[in-house]
GROMACS .gro file of C-alpha atoms in nm:
model
  444
    1MET     CA    1   0.001  -0.011   0.002
    2PRO     CA    2   0.166   0.323  -0.116
    3ALA     CA    3   0.236   0.614   0.153
    4SER     CA    4  -0.018   0.863   0.202
    5PRO     CA    5   0.109   1.238   0.120
    6SER     CA    6   0.121   1.339   0.426
    7THR     CA    7   0.354   1.015   0.558
    8ALA     CA    8   0.565   1.076   0.241
    9ARG     CA    9   0.633   1.436   0.349
   10ALA     CA   10   0.713   1.327   0.707
   11ILE     CA   11   0.975   1.060   0.553
   12ASN     CA   12   1.120   1.325   0.305
   13ASP     CA   13   1.163   1.569   0.580
   14ARG     CA   14   1.326   1.308   0.783
   15LEU     CA   15   1.554   1.217   0.524
   16ALA     CA   16   1.679   1.563   0.427
   17LEU     CA   17   1.741   1.658   0.794
   18ARG     CA   18   1.942   1.330   0.838
   19LEU     CA   19   2.134   1.423   0.532
   20LEU     CA   20   2.223   1.770   0.661
   21GLN     CA   21   2.324   1.646   0.970
   22GLN     CA   22   2.575   1.382   0.822
   23GLU     CA   23   2.687   1.600   0.538
   24GLY     CA   24   2.655   1.943   0.674
   25PRO     CA   25   2.514   2.246   0.469
   26LEU     CA   26   2.372   2.151   0.152
   27THR     CA   27   2.213   2.327  -0.162
   28ALA     CA   28   1.876   2.232  -0.276
   29GLY     CA   29   2.032   2.083  -0.590
   30GLN     CA   30   2.260   1.877  -0.370
   31LEU     CA   31   1.961   1.769  -0.166
   32LYS     CA   32   1.769   1.646  -0.484
   33GLN     CA   33   2.062   1.462  -0.600
   34LEU     CA   34   2.109   1.278  -0.258
   35THR     CA   35   1.737   1.223  -0.201
   36GLY     CA   36   1.621   1.126  -0.550
   37LEU     CA   37   1.335   1.351  -0.498
   38SER     CA   38   1.203   1.598  -0.776
   39ARG     CA   39   1.301   1.974  -0.786
   40PRO     CA   40   0.930   2.069  -0.658
   41SER     CA   41   0.942   1.822  -0.377
   42VAL     CA   42   1.282   1.949  -0.268
   43ALA     CA   43   1.136   2.314  -0.275
   44ASP     CA   44   0.837   2.197  -0.079
   45LEU     CA   45   1.031   2.043   0.209
   46VAL     CA   46   1.276   2.322   0.239
   47GLU     CA   47   0.995   2.549   0.286
   48ARG     CA   48   0.835   2.338   0.543
   49LEU     CA   49   1.169   2.289   0.737
   50ALA     CA   50   1.249   2.639   0.717
   51ALA     CA   51   0.889   2.752   0.832
   52ALA     CA   52   0.949   2.486   1.140
   53GLY     CA   53   1.262   2.670   1.251
   54LEU     CA   54   1.466   2.361   1.177
   55ILE     CA   55   1.673   2.469   0.887
   56ASP     CA   56   1.809   2.804   0.774
   57VAL     CA   57   2.022   2.948   0.478
   58VAL     CA   58   2.393   2.956   0.625
   59GLY     CA   59   2.580   3.063   0.315
   60GLU     CA   60   2.609   3.018  -0.049
   61SER     CA   61   2.787   2.802  -0.280
   62GLY     CA   62   2.934   2.808  -0.641
   63GLU     CA   63   3.143   3.031  -0.831
   64GLN     CA   64   2.858   3.274  -0.883
   65ARG     CA   65   2.721   3.280  -0.536
   66ARG     CA   66   2.377   3.424  -0.676
   67GLY     CA   67   2.054   3.303  -0.725
   68PRO     CA   68   1.834   3.049  -0.517
   69ASN     CA   69   2.036   2.740  -0.629
   70ALA     CA   70   2.360   2.901  -0.457
   71LYS     CA   71   2.198   2.882  -0.101
   72LEU     CA   72   2.322   2.655   0.145
   73TYR     CA   73   2.079   2.534   0.398
   74GLY     CA   74   2.191   2.394   0.735
   75ILE     CA   75   2.025   2.268   1.049
   76VAL     CA   76   1.978   2.547   1.302
   77ALA     CA   77   2.230   2.454   1.552
   78ASP     CA   78   2.115   2.654   1.856
   79GLN     CA   79   1.746   2.533   1.854
   80ALA     CA   80   1.879   2.311   2.142
   81HIS     CA   81   2.165   2.252   2.345
   82LEU     CA   82   2.313   1.938   2.485
   83ALA     CA   83   2.545   1.828   2.769
   84ALA     CA   84   2.741   1.502   2.805
   85LEU     CA   85   2.893   1.363   3.126
   86ASP     CA   86   3.170   1.132   3.187
   87VAL     CA   87   3.127   1.003   3.546
   88ARG     CA   88   3.433   0.809   3.703
   89THR     CA   89   3.486   0.691   4.053
   90GLU     CA   90   3.726   0.996   4.097
   91GLY     CA   91   3.554   1.280   3.930
   92VAL     CA   92   3.329   1.419   3.655
   93SER     CA   93   3.374   1.581   3.326
   94VAL     CA   94   3.131   1.768   3.115
   95VAL     CA   95   3.091   1.919   2.770
   96VAL     CA   96   2.823   2.140   2.649
   97SER     CA   97   2.738   2.168   2.287
   98ASP     CA   98   2.498   2.285   2.007
   99LEU     CA   99   2.242   2.050   1.840
  100LEU     CA  100   2.504   1.969   1.573
  101GLY     CA  101   2.783   1.873   1.848
  102GLY     CA  102   2.981   2.186   1.840
  103VAL     CA  103   3.145   2.215   2.174
  104LEU     CA  104   3.062   2.537   2.348
  105ALA     CA  105   3.220   2.461   2.707
  106GLU     CA  106   3.422   2.206   2.902
  107ALA     CA  107   3.483   2.146   3.253
  108SER     CA  108   3.579   1.879   3.491
  109VAL     CA  109   3.599   1.831   3.874
  110PRO     CA  110   3.766   1.565   4.088
  111ILE     CA  111   3.564   1.409   4.354
  112GLY     CA  112   3.777   1.227   4.627
  113GLY     CA  113   3.676   0.915   4.757
  114ASP     CA  114   3.611   1.031   5.099
  115THR     CA  115   3.345   1.280   4.976
  116GLY     CA  116   3.001   1.227   5.106
  117THR     CA  117   2.715   1.145   4.860
  118GLY     CA  118   2.548   1.478   4.892
  119PRO     CA  119   2.840   1.710   4.853
  120ALA     CA  120   2.963   1.480   4.562
  121VAL     CA  121   2.624   1.492   4.376
  122GLU     CA  122   2.620   1.883   4.462
  123GLN     CA  123   2.968   1.914   4.300
  124ALA     CA  124   2.889   1.735   3.975
  125VAL     CA  125   2.552   1.917   3.914
  126ALA     CA  126   2.718   2.251   3.998
  127LEU     CA  127   2.976   2.169   3.744
  128VAL     CA  128   2.686   2.111   3.476
  129GLU     CA  129   2.509   2.430   3.552
  130ARG     CA  130   2.847   2.626   3.567
  131ALA     CA  131   2.932   2.463   3.212
  132ALA     CA  132   2.605   2.570   3.075
  133LYS     CA  133   2.647   2.919   3.199
  134GLU     CA  134   2.993   2.951   3.063
  135ALA     CA  135   2.845   2.844   2.714
  136GLY     CA  136   2.554   3.109   2.740
  137VAL     CA  137   2.298   2.816   2.750
  138PRO     CA  138   1.972   2.931   2.947
  139GLU     CA  139   1.846   2.547   2.914
  140LEU     CA  140   1.958   2.229   2.825
  141HIS     CA  141   1.731   1.998   2.605
  142THR     CA  142   1.921   1.649   2.668
  143VAL     CA  143   2.185   1.539   2.905
  144GLY     CA  144   2.377   1.229   2.819
  145ILE     CA  145   2.555   1.038   3.089
  146GLY     CA  146   2.824   0.771   3.083
  147ALA     CA  147   2.894   0.605   3.385
  148PRO     CA  148   3.041   0.258   3.533
  149GLY     CA  149   2.813  -0.021   3.625
  150LEU     CA  150   2.486  -0.196   3.484
  151ILE     CA  151   2.215  -0.013   3.321
  152ASP     CA  152   1.871  -0.183   3.386
  153PRO     CA  153   1.739  -0.273   3.018
  154ALA     CA  154   1.380  -0.230   3.131
  155THR     CA  155   1.406   0.101   3.293
  156GLY     CA  156   1.716   0.257   3.137
  157GLU     CA  157   1.840   0.338   3.507
  158LEU     CA  158   2.174   0.287   3.664
  159ARG     CA  159   2.157  -0.037   3.888
  160ASP     CA  160   2.294  -0.033   4.237
  161SER     CA  161   2.630  -0.167   4.235
  162GLY     CA  162   2.800  -0.244   4.560
  163GLY     CA  163   3.158  -0.154   4.404
  164LEU     CA  164   3.068   0.211   4.284
  165PRO     CA  165   2.993   0.517   4.481
  166ALA     CA  166   2.654   0.600   4.592
  167TRP     CA  167   2.667   0.949   4.468
  168HIS     CA  168   2.670   0.792   4.083
  169ARG     CA  169   2.309   0.688   4.110
  170ARG     CA  170   2.204   0.984   4.314
  171LEU     CA  171   2.346   1.207   4.049
  172VAL     CA  172   2.097   1.102   3.779
  173LEU     CA  173   1.804   1.181   4.007
  174ALA     CA  174   1.953   1.512   4.117
  175LEU     CA  175   2.011   1.613   3.756
  176GLN     CA  176   1.632   1.513   3.686
  177GLU     CA  177   1.527   1.729   3.990
  178ARG     CA  178   1.731   2.031   3.908
  179LEU     CA  179   1.672   2.047   3.544
  180PRO     CA  180   1.308   1.941   3.533
  181ASP     CA  181   1.264   2.013   3.168
  182THR     CA  182   1.576   1.838   3.067
  183ARG     CA  183   1.591   1.498   2.901
  184VAL     CA  184   1.857   1.282   3.121
  185HIS     CA  185   1.975   0.953   2.993
  186VAL     CA  186   2.222   0.732   3.137
  187GLU     CA  187   2.455   0.477   2.945
  188ASN     CA  188   2.731   0.223   3.062
  189GLU     CA  189   3.075   0.395   2.981
  190THR     CA  190   3.218   0.110   2.784
  191ASN     CA  191   2.903   0.093   2.558
  192LEU     CA  192   2.953   0.479   2.491
  193ALA     CA  193   3.318   0.444   2.400
  194ALA     CA  194   3.218   0.165   2.152
  195LEU     CA  195   2.940   0.385   1.999
  196ALA     CA  196   3.209   0.679   1.955
  197GLU     CA  197   3.456   0.454   1.789
  198GLN     CA  198   3.199   0.302   1.570
  199ARG     CA  199   3.085   0.642   1.453
  200GLU     CA  200   3.407   0.857   1.457
  201GLY     CA  201   3.709   0.624   1.572
  202VAL     CA  202   3.889   0.318   1.468
  203ALA     CA  203   3.579   0.103   1.407
  204ARG     CA  204   3.418   0.311   1.141
  205ASP     CA  205   3.446   0.034   0.882
  206ARG     CA  206   3.332  -0.239   1.127
  207ASP     CA  207   2.968  -0.373   1.164
  208THR     CA  208   3.057  -0.622   1.418
  209PHE     CA  209   3.370  -0.562   1.703
  210VAL     CA  210   3.429  -0.575   2.042
  211LEU     CA  211   3.573  -0.313   2.241
  212LEU     CA  212   3.796  -0.394   2.537
  213TRP     CA  213   3.822  -0.099   2.785
  214LEU     CA  214   4.144  -0.099   3.000
  215GLY     CA  215   4.135   0.184   3.264
  216HIS     CA  216   4.122   0.170   3.635
  217GLY     CA  217   3.891  -0.144   3.582
  218THR     CA  218   3.804  -0.351   3.290
  219GLY     CA  219   3.488  -0.355   3.048
  220ALA     CA  220   3.383  -0.464   2.725
  221ALA     CA  221   3.113  -0.366   2.473
  222VAL     CA  222   2.991  -0.600   2.216
  223VAL     CA  223   2.862  -0.458   1.873
  224LEU     CA  224   2.715  -0.738   1.643
  225GLU     CA  225   2.578  -0.670   1.306
  226GLY     CA  226   2.567  -0.284   1.390
  227THR     CA  227   2.372  -0.321   1.713
  228LEU     CA  228   2.501  -0.277   2.062
  229ARG     CA  229   2.424  -0.597   2.252
  230ARG     CA  230   2.323  -0.537   2.606
  231GLY     CA  231   2.189  -0.896   2.736
  232ALA     CA  232   1.895  -0.995   2.938
  233SER     CA  233   2.014  -0.803   3.241
  234GLY     CA  234   2.226  -0.524   3.083
  235GLY     CA  235   2.532  -0.704   3.194
  236THR     CA  236   2.706  -0.800   2.832
  237GLY     CA  237   3.055  -0.692   2.850
  238GLU     CA  238   3.125  -0.761   3.212
  239ILE     CA  239   3.455  -0.919   3.134
  240GLY     CA  240   3.602  -0.836   3.448
  241PHE     CA  241   3.394  -1.124   3.602
  242LEU     CA  242   3.530  -1.370   3.346
  243PRO     CA  243   3.710  -1.657   3.542
  244VAL     CA  244   4.067  -1.707   3.386
  245PRO     CA  245   4.364  -1.879   3.491
  246GLY     CA  246   4.635  -1.732   3.650
  247THR     CA  247   4.443  -1.584   3.944
  248ALA     CA  248   4.425  -1.661   4.326
  249GLY     CA  249   4.066  -1.766   4.288
  250LEU     CA  250   3.735  -1.725   4.139
  251PRO     CA  251   3.522  -1.430   4.108
  252SER     CA  252   3.213  -1.378   4.309
  253ALA     CA  253   2.851  -1.244   4.229
  254VAL     CA  254   2.959  -0.915   4.428
  255ASP     CA  255   3.323  -0.902   4.353
  256CYS     CA  256   3.537  -0.945   4.050
  257GLU     CA  257   3.861  -0.999   4.211
  258GLY     CA  258   3.976  -1.331   4.085
  259GLY     CA  259   3.840  -1.281   3.737
  260PHE     CA  260   3.979  -1.108   3.434
  261HIS     CA  261   4.002  -0.782   3.633
  262SER     CA  262   4.265  -0.939   3.869
  263LEU     CA  263   4.483  -0.977   3.543
  264ALA     CA  264   4.404  -0.656   3.361
  265GLY     CA  265   4.264  -0.413   3.606
  266SER     CA  266   4.528  -0.106   3.668
  267ALA     CA  267   4.634  -0.253   4.016
  268ALA     CA  268   4.730  -0.555   3.869
  269ILE     CA  269   4.913  -0.420   3.579
  270VAL     CA  270   5.094  -0.194   3.831
  271ALA     CA  271   5.199  -0.515   4.046
  272LEU     CA  272   5.310  -0.670   3.713
  273ALA     CA  273   5.544  -0.388   3.624
  274GLU     CA  274   5.681  -0.361   3.964
  275ARG     CA  275   5.775  -0.730   3.972
  276HIS     CA  276   5.952  -0.659   3.629
  277GLY     CA  277   6.152  -0.380   3.799
  278LEU     CA  278   5.971  -0.101   3.662
  279THR     CA  279   5.895   0.223   3.849
  280VAL     CA  280   5.528   0.341   3.854
  281GLU     CA  281   5.446   0.714   3.894
  282ALA     CA  282   5.086   0.815   3.902
  283ARG     CA  283   4.985   1.126   3.688
  284GLY     CA  284   4.707   1.324   3.752
  285TYR     CA  285   4.364   1.159   3.765
  286GLU     CA  286   4.470   0.865   3.495
  287PRO     CA  287   4.519   0.509   3.611
  288PRO     CA  288   4.850   0.453   3.704
  289ALA     CA  289   4.897   0.159   3.487
  290ALA     CA  290   4.852   0.402   3.191
  291SER     CA  291   5.167   0.580   3.272
  292VAL     CA  292   5.385   0.269   3.329
  293VAL     CA  293   5.262   0.110   2.990
  294ARG     CA  294   5.335   0.438   2.799
  295GLU     CA  295   5.677   0.447   2.950
  296ALA     CA  296   5.737   0.078   2.894
  297VAL     CA  297   5.650   0.108   2.516
  298ALA     CA  298   5.896   0.396   2.475
  299SER     CA  299   6.155   0.222   2.656
  300ALA     CA  300   6.099  -0.096   2.440
  301ALA     CA  301   6.122   0.137   2.133
  302ALA     CA  302   6.441   0.306   2.244
  303GLY     CA  303   6.600  -0.037   2.305
  304ALA     CA  304   6.510  -0.163   1.962
  305ALA     CA  305   6.692   0.139   1.813
  306THR     CA  306   6.995   0.092   2.015
  307ALA     CA  307   7.007  -0.288   1.916
  308ALA     CA  308   6.997  -0.159   1.571
  309GLY     CA  309   7.339   0.026   1.637
  310ALA     CA  310   7.242   0.401   1.726
  311GLY     CA  311   7.474   0.533   1.982
  312THR     CA  312   7.730   0.257   2.048
  313THR     CA  313   8.020   0.384   1.860
  314ALA     CA  314   8.187   0.548   2.147
  315VAL     CA  315   8.252   0.399   2.495
  316THR     CA  316   8.021   0.619   2.656
  317GLY     CA  317   7.780   0.523   2.385
  318VAL     CA  318   7.840   0.151   2.451
  319MET     CA  319   7.771   0.213   2.826
  320ALA     CA  320   7.474   0.431   2.735
  321GLY     CA  321   7.338   0.159   2.502
  322ALA     CA  322   7.389  -0.127   2.779
  323ALA     CA  323   7.184   0.079   3.039
  324THR     CA  324   6.921   0.146   2.776
  325GLY     CA  325   6.934  -0.244   2.674
  326ALA     CA  326   6.866  -0.333   3.042
  327VAL     CA  327   6.571  -0.100   3.094
  328ALA     CA  328   6.428  -0.197   2.743
  329GLY     CA  329   6.464  -0.579   2.817
  330ALA     CA  330   6.261  -0.518   3.138
  331ALA     CA  331   6.009  -0.318   2.938
  332THR     CA  332   5.966  -0.570   2.659
  333ASP     CA  333   5.921  -0.852   2.933
  334PHE     CA  334   5.676  -0.645   3.107
  335LEU     CA  335   5.472  -0.604   2.788
  336ASP     CA  336   5.494  -0.956   2.658
  337ALA     CA  337   5.364  -1.054   2.999
  338LEU     CA  338   5.082  -0.808   2.992
  339ALA     CA  339   5.001  -0.912   2.616
  340ASP     CA  340   4.983  -1.280   2.775
  341ARG     CA  341   4.728  -1.187   3.031
  342LEU     CA  342   4.499  -0.970   2.781
  343ALA     CA  343   4.506  -1.221   2.524
  344VAL     CA  344   4.344  -1.494   2.770
  345GLY     CA  345   4.036  -1.282   2.801
  346VAL     CA  346   4.049  -1.175   2.415
  347ALA     CA  347   4.079  -1.543   2.314
  348ALA     CA  348   3.753  -1.623   2.536
  349VAL     CA  349   3.569  -1.320   2.380
  350VAL     CA  350   3.679  -1.452   2.032
  351ALA     CA  351   3.569  -1.815   2.086
  352ILE     CA  352   3.233  -1.713   2.168
  353LEU     CA  353   3.163  -1.404   1.942
  354ASP     CA  354   3.415  -1.431   1.661
  355PRO     CA  355   3.413  -1.047   1.626
  356GLY     CA  356   3.691  -1.028   1.372
  357CYS     CA  357   3.792  -0.702   1.528
  358LEU     CA  358   3.885  -0.599   1.899
  359VAL     CA  359   3.947  -0.242   1.974
  360LEU     CA  360   4.189  -0.166   2.283
  361ALA     CA  361   4.048   0.127   2.446
  362GLY     CA  362   4.071   0.329   2.764
  363GLU     CA  363   4.365   0.497   2.907
  364VAL     CA  364   4.567   0.194   2.919
  365GLY     CA  365   4.476   0.072   2.598
  366GLN     CA  366   4.554   0.409   2.447
  367ALA     CA  367   4.885   0.399   2.617
  368GLY     CA  368   4.984   0.085   2.489
  369GLY     CA  369   4.942   0.189   2.127
  370ALA     CA  370   5.023  -0.018   1.826
  371ASP     CA  371   5.289  -0.184   2.020
  372LEU     CA  372   5.078  -0.360   2.277
  373ALA     CA  373   4.789  -0.419   2.022
  374ALA     CA  374   5.042  -0.614   1.797
  375ARG     CA  375   5.157  -0.816   2.095
  376VAL     CA  376   4.798  -0.926   2.177
  377GLU     CA  377   4.724  -0.999   1.830
  378ARG     CA  378   5.017  -1.245   1.794
  379ARG     CA  379   4.908  -1.422   2.092
  380VAL     CA  380   4.541  -1.463   2.001
  381ARG     CA  381   4.645  -1.559   1.646
  382ARG     CA  382   4.829  -1.855   1.802
  383MET     CA  383   4.552  -1.928   2.052
  384SER     CA  384   4.237  -1.911   1.827
  385PRO     CA  385   4.168  -2.044   1.468
  386LEU     CA  386   3.943  -1.718   1.422
  387PRO     CA  387   4.114  -1.438   1.257
  388THR     CA  388   4.104  -1.120   1.479
  389GLU     CA  389   4.246  -0.791   1.424
  390VAL     CA  390   4.353  -0.597   1.726
  391ARG     CA  391   4.331  -0.223   1.691
  392VAL     CA  392   4.381   0.066   1.919
  393SER     CA  393   4.130   0.308   2.003
  394ALA     CA  394   4.123   0.636   1.801
  395LEU     CA  395   3.949   0.843   2.091
  396GLY     CA  396   4.135   0.726   2.400
  397GLY     CA  397   3.990   0.837   2.752
  398GLY     CA  398   3.784   1.073   2.566
  399ALA     CA  399   3.561   0.801   2.389
  400VAL     CA  400   3.316   0.785   2.681
  401LEU     CA  401   3.252   1.176   2.674
  402ARG     CA  402   3.210   1.171   2.294
  403GLY     CA  403   2.982   0.883   2.301
  404ALA     CA  404   2.767   1.043   2.555
  405LEU     CA  405   2.748   1.366   2.353
  406LEU     CA  406   2.666   1.163   2.019
  407THR     CA  407   2.386   0.983   2.209
  408ALA     CA  408   2.234   1.310   2.356
  409ARG     CA  409   2.256   1.479   2.009
  410GLU     CA  410   2.079   1.160   1.852
  411ARG     CA  411   1.793   1.168   2.118
  412ALA     CA  412   1.736   1.526   2.091
  413GLN     CA  413   1.741   1.523   1.712
  414ASP     CA  414   1.509   1.230   1.721
  415GLU     CA  415   1.247   1.445   1.911
  416LEU     CA  416   1.321   1.768   1.741
  417PHE     CA  417   1.303   1.626   1.387
  418ALA     CA  418   0.990   1.396   1.453
  419PRO     CA  419   0.696   1.510   1.216
  420LEU     CA  420   0.489   1.807   1.362
  421GLN     CA  421   0.134   1.777   1.361
  422GLY     CA  422   0.004   1.975   1.065
  423ARG     CA  423   0.343   1.994   0.910
  424GLY     CA  424   0.420   1.634   0.841
  425ALA     CA  425   0.253   1.300   0.925
  426PRO     CA  426  -0.041   1.257   1.173
  427PRO     CA  427   0.019   1.121   1.517
  428GLY     CA  428   0.106   0.730   1.470
  429HIS     CA  429   0.235   0.746   1.133
  430ALA     CA  430   0.592   0.926   1.214
  431ALA     CA  431   0.881   0.744   1.105
  432PRO     CA  432   1.014   0.582   1.439
  433PRO     CA  433   1.356   0.691   1.569
  434ARG     CA  434   1.632   0.469   1.553
  435GLY     CA  435   1.638   0.259   1.868
  436ARG     CA  436   1.921   0.342   2.119
  437ASP     CA  437   2.089   0.001   2.050
  438GLN     CA  438   2.100   0.070   1.666
  439LEU     CA  439   2.424   0.193   1.531
  440PRO     CA  440   2.442   0.338   1.182
  441PRO     CA  441   2.584   0.112   0.896
  442ALA     CA  442   2.968   0.105   0.909
  443ARG     CA  443   3.134   0.326   0.630
  444ARG     CA  444   3.353   0.108   0.405
   0.00000   0.00000   0.00000
């Protein structure tokens, strides 16, 4: 049955808005080419969207820069403003943007472990309000939050987890109370990192992949055929609880000690580094393991250069080379031992899911870079018959915040771009927004 005229208009409007969001400003001629619509249909939809305040003329295109065909139409970016939060056990980071994701303000605040629930919540909420004020934003349309822990798939709420600060759950409620007209959505941090890598990072060409987050703790996100998989209870990717060899015991329902976390969490990696004689120095709020892995990679690279003959022609050069070689040897042994540990968890994931691609993410994964990724890939290749490429995150520790902003932007656009009664399709006939589990097709 063919679509009614009103339904067809609604579909065309939504298509044009999505193209403007993805491609940026376009002329009417470009919209005609990309949508396949007739010139009159494009003219009608441009008029409708402009009258609704959704698009406006933002410039001109072409050599002559004259006439209606030269007008560039773009989405009105300031029709709504967004905020994204990255909530960690040690603090909060926030970014405020316009509807197109243009960053207007950024801020962060550390929150100590001895800070009470009330004061911690107040610091975080005040940070959001302060960032919005700095950006000149009187009202936030949507706030996206990335936080550790399980998200209840039925309610979308952050579940109570014994190992996480109580202020995490209270923060969501406090934002809803303080910003009653703002839509507040919370998502698991690792899932948001995967979304960001798939949209803008290293997994843009992949419909199926697994992201392994290595930070203070461990986590994983699973994307299969373009869809983020959550599981029956929202716990897909809780890889820290994976029973693995090489630990002192088994994990329990309330504690991941004894699981993969005991091999690949920051504290475990630091202990491994110290056993190899490496010095660990904490830097700011990043996991201590990130700095020691970063320095180990640099030392191993320096050792490889020395072994190739650099700096050993003089006596002092020989002595320096010997010293460098000793440090490099320890660093290489440490990285090999770390890769052995990571490969155990990765091989288990590969055996079950066969993702074809695994992204090392988080501060520690980013610190290890291509060196650590290559070591892990070689080991997984020996352990599994299923070919798996190991890549390094392109977004690093900022992936969670970026994913939260992308999610907030999509939710806001789904609402704002929905057909308006009298302008597009009648209620019940609007093209449904893409589900929050559905990621866009990979770009080849």
